[in-house]
mmCIF file of C-alpha atoms in Angstrom:
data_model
loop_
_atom_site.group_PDB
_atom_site.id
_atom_site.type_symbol
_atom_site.label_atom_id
_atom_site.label_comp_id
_atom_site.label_asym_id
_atom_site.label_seq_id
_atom_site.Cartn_x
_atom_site.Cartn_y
_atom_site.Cartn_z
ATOM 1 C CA UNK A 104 160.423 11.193 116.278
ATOM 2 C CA UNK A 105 163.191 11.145 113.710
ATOM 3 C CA UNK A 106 166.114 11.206 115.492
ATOM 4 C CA UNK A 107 169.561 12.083 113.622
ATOM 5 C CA UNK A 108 167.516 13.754 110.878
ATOM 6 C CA UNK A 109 168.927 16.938 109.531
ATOM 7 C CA UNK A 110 166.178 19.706 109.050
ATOM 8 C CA UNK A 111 165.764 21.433 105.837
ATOM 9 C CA UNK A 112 166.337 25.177 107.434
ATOM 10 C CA UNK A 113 169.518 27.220 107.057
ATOM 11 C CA UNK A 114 168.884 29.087 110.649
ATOM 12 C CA UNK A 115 166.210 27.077 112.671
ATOM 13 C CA UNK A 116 166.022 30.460 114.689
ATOM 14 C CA UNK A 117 164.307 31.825 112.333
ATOM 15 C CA UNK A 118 161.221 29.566 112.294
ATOM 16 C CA UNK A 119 161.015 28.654 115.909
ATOM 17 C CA UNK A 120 158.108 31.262 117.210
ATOM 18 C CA UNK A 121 156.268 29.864 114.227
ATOM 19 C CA UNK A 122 155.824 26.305 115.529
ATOM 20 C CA UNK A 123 152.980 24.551 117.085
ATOM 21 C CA UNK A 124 151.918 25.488 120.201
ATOM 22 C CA UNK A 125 154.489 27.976 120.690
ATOM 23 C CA UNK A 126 151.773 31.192 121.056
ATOM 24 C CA UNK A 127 149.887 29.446 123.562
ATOM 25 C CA UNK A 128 152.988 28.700 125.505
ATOM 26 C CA UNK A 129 154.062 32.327 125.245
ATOM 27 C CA UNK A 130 150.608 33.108 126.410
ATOM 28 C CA UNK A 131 150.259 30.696 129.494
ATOM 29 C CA UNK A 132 153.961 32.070 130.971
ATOM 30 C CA UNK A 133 152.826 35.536 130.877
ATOM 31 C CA UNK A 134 149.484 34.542 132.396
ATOM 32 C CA UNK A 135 151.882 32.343 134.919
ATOM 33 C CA UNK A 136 154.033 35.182 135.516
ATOM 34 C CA UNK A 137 150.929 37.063 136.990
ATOM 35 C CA UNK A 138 149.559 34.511 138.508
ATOM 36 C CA UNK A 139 152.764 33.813 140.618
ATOM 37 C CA UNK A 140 152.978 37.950 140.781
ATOM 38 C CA UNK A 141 149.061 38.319 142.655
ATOM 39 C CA UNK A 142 149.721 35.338 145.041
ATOM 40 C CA UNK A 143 152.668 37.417 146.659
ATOM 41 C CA UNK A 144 151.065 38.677 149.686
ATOM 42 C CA UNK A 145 152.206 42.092 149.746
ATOM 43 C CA UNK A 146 152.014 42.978 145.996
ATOM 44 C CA UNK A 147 148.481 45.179 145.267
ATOM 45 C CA UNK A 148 146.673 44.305 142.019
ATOM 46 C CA UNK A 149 148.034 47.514 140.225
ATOM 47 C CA UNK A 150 151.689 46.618 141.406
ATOM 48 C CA UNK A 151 151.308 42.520 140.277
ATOM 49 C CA UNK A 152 149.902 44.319 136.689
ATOM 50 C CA UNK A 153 152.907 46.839 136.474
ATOM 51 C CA UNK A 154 155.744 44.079 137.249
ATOM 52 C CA UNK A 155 154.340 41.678 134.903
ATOM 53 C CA UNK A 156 154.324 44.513 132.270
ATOM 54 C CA UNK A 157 157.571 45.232 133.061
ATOM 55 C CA UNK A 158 159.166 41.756 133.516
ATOM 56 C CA UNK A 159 157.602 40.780 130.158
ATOM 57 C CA UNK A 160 158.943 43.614 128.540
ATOM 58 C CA UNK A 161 162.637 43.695 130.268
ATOM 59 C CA UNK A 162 162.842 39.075 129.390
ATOM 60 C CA UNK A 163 161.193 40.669 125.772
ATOM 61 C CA UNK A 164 163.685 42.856 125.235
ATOM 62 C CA UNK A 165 166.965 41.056 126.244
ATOM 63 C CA UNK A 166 165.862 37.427 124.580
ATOM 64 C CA UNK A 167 164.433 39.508 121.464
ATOM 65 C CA UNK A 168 166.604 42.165 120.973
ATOM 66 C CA UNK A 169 169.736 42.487 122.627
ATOM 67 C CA UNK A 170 171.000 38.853 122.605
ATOM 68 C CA UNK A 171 172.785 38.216 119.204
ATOM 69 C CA UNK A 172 173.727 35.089 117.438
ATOM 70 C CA UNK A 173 171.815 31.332 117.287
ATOM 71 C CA UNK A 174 171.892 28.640 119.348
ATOM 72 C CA UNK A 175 172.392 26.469 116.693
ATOM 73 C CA UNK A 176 175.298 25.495 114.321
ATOM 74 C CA UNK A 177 174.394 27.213 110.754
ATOM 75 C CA UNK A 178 175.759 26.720 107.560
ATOM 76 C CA UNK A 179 175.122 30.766 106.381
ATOM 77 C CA UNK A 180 178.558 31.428 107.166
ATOM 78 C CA UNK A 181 178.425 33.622 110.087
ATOM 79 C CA UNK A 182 175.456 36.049 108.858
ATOM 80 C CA UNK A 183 173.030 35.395 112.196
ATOM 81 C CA UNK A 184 175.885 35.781 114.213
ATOM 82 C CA UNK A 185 175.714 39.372 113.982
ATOM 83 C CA UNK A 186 171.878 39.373 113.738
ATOM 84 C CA UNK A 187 169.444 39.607 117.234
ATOM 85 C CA UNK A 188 166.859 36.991 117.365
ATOM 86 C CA UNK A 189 164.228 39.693 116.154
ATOM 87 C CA UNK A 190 166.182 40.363 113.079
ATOM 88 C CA UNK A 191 166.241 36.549 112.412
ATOM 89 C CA UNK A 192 162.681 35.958 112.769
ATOM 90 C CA UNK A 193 160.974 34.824 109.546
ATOM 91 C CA UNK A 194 164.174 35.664 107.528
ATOM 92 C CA UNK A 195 163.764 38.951 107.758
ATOM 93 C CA UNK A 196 160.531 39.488 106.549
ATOM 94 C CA UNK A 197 158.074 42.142 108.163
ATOM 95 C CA UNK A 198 154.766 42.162 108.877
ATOM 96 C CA UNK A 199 154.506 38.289 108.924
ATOM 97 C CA UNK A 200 151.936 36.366 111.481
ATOM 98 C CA UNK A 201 154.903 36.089 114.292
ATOM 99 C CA UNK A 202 155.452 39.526 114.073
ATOM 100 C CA UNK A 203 152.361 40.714 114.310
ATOM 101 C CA UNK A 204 151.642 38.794 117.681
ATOM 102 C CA UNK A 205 155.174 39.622 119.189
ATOM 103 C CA UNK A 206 154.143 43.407 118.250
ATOM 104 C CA UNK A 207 150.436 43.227 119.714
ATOM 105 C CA UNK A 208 151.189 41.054 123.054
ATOM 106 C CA UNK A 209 153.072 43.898 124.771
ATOM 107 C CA UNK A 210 150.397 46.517 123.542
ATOM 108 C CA UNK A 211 147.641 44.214 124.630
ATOM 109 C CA UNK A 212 149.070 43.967 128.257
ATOM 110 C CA UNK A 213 150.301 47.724 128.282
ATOM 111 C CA UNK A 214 146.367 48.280 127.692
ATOM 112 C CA UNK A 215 145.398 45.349 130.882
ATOM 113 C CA UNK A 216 147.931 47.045 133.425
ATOM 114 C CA UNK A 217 147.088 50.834 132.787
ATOM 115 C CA UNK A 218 142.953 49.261 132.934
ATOM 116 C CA UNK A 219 144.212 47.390 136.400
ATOM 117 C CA UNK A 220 146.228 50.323 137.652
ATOM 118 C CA UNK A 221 143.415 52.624 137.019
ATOM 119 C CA UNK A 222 145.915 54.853 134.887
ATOM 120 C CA UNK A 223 147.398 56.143 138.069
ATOM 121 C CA UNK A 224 150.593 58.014 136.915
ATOM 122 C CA UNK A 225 153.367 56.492 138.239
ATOM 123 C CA UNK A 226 152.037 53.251 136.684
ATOM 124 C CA UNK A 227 151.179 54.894 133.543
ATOM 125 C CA UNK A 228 154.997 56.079 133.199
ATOM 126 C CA UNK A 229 156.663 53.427 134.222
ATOM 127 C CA UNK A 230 154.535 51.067 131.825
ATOM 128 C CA UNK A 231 154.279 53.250 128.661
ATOM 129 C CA UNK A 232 158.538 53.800 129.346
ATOM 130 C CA UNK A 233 158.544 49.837 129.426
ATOM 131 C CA UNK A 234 156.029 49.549 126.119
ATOM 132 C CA UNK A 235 158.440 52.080 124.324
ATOM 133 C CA UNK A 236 161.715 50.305 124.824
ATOM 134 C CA UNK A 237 159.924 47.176 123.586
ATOM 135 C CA UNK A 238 158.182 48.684 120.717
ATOM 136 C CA UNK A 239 160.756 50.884 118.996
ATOM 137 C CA UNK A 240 163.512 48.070 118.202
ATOM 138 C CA UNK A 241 160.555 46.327 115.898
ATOM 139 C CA UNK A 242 159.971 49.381 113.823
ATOM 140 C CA UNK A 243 160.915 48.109 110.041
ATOM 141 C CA UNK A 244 163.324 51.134 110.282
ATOM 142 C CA UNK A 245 165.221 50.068 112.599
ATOM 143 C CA UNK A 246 165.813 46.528 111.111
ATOM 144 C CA UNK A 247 169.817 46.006 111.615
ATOM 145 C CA UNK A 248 170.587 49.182 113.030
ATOM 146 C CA UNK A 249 172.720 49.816 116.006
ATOM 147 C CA UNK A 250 172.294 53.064 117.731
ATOM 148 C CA UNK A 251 175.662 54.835 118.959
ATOM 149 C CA UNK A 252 177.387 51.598 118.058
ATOM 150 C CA UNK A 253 175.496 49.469 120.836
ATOM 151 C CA UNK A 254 175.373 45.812 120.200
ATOM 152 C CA UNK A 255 177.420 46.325 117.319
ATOM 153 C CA UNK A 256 179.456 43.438 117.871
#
């Protein structure tokens, strides 16, 4: 461990879902997330599926994109500060690896809870309304825009 050793990035923000181990940890809290969700006694399979869609997607969401800024003290003279972590990710650049798997994850268990729930349509609304709002903020065209001046600042 190198302690007091500056790292070579200008925004370590933007390389953190990239580092070791970090898809597997993603993985295991979702999968913890449900597990924790089934072993509530009065929570039906179909109900633990459609809270752990939508718990995933709602934490997605805010830590993705609605919180703005870094963490971290950056020498780019303010630019991430008016950036969401999404925007930050890999510089910038779409269609990388990270992107990919932060765009299939919420697909992938948008397809488990409407198996689970047996597409019943309550279910089916209130997870494909939770896929959407996840989903449309990582279009390319939407890449720094702020609808009706929301999160502008």
């Amino acid at each position: 461990m190198n302690v007091g050793v500056a790292h070579s990035e200008v925004n370590p923000n933007t390389r953190v879902m990239n580092s070791r181990g970090m898809w597997l940890t993603y993985a295991l809290g979702v999968g913890m997330l449900h597990i924790v969700l089934l072993s509530i006694p009065f929570f039906s399979v179909p109900v633990a599926w459609t809270l752990t869609n939508v718990i995933h997607n709602l934490g997605m969401y805010v830590f993705l994109h609605a919180v703005k800024g870094t963490p971290f003290e950056t020498p780019d003279q303010g630019k991430a500060r008016l950036l969401t972590h999404w925007e930050q990710l890999d510089y910038g650049v779409q269609f990388t690896s990270s992107r990919k798997f932060f765009t299939i994850s919420p697909i992938i268990l948008y397809f488990l809870a409407s198996f689970y729930t047996k597409y019943d349509p309550t279910h089916f609304l209130l997870n494909t309304t939770s896929l959407l709002t996840v989903l449309i903020p990582k279009l390319p065209q939407l890449h720094g825009v702020r609808l009706f001046g929301i999160n502008k600042y």
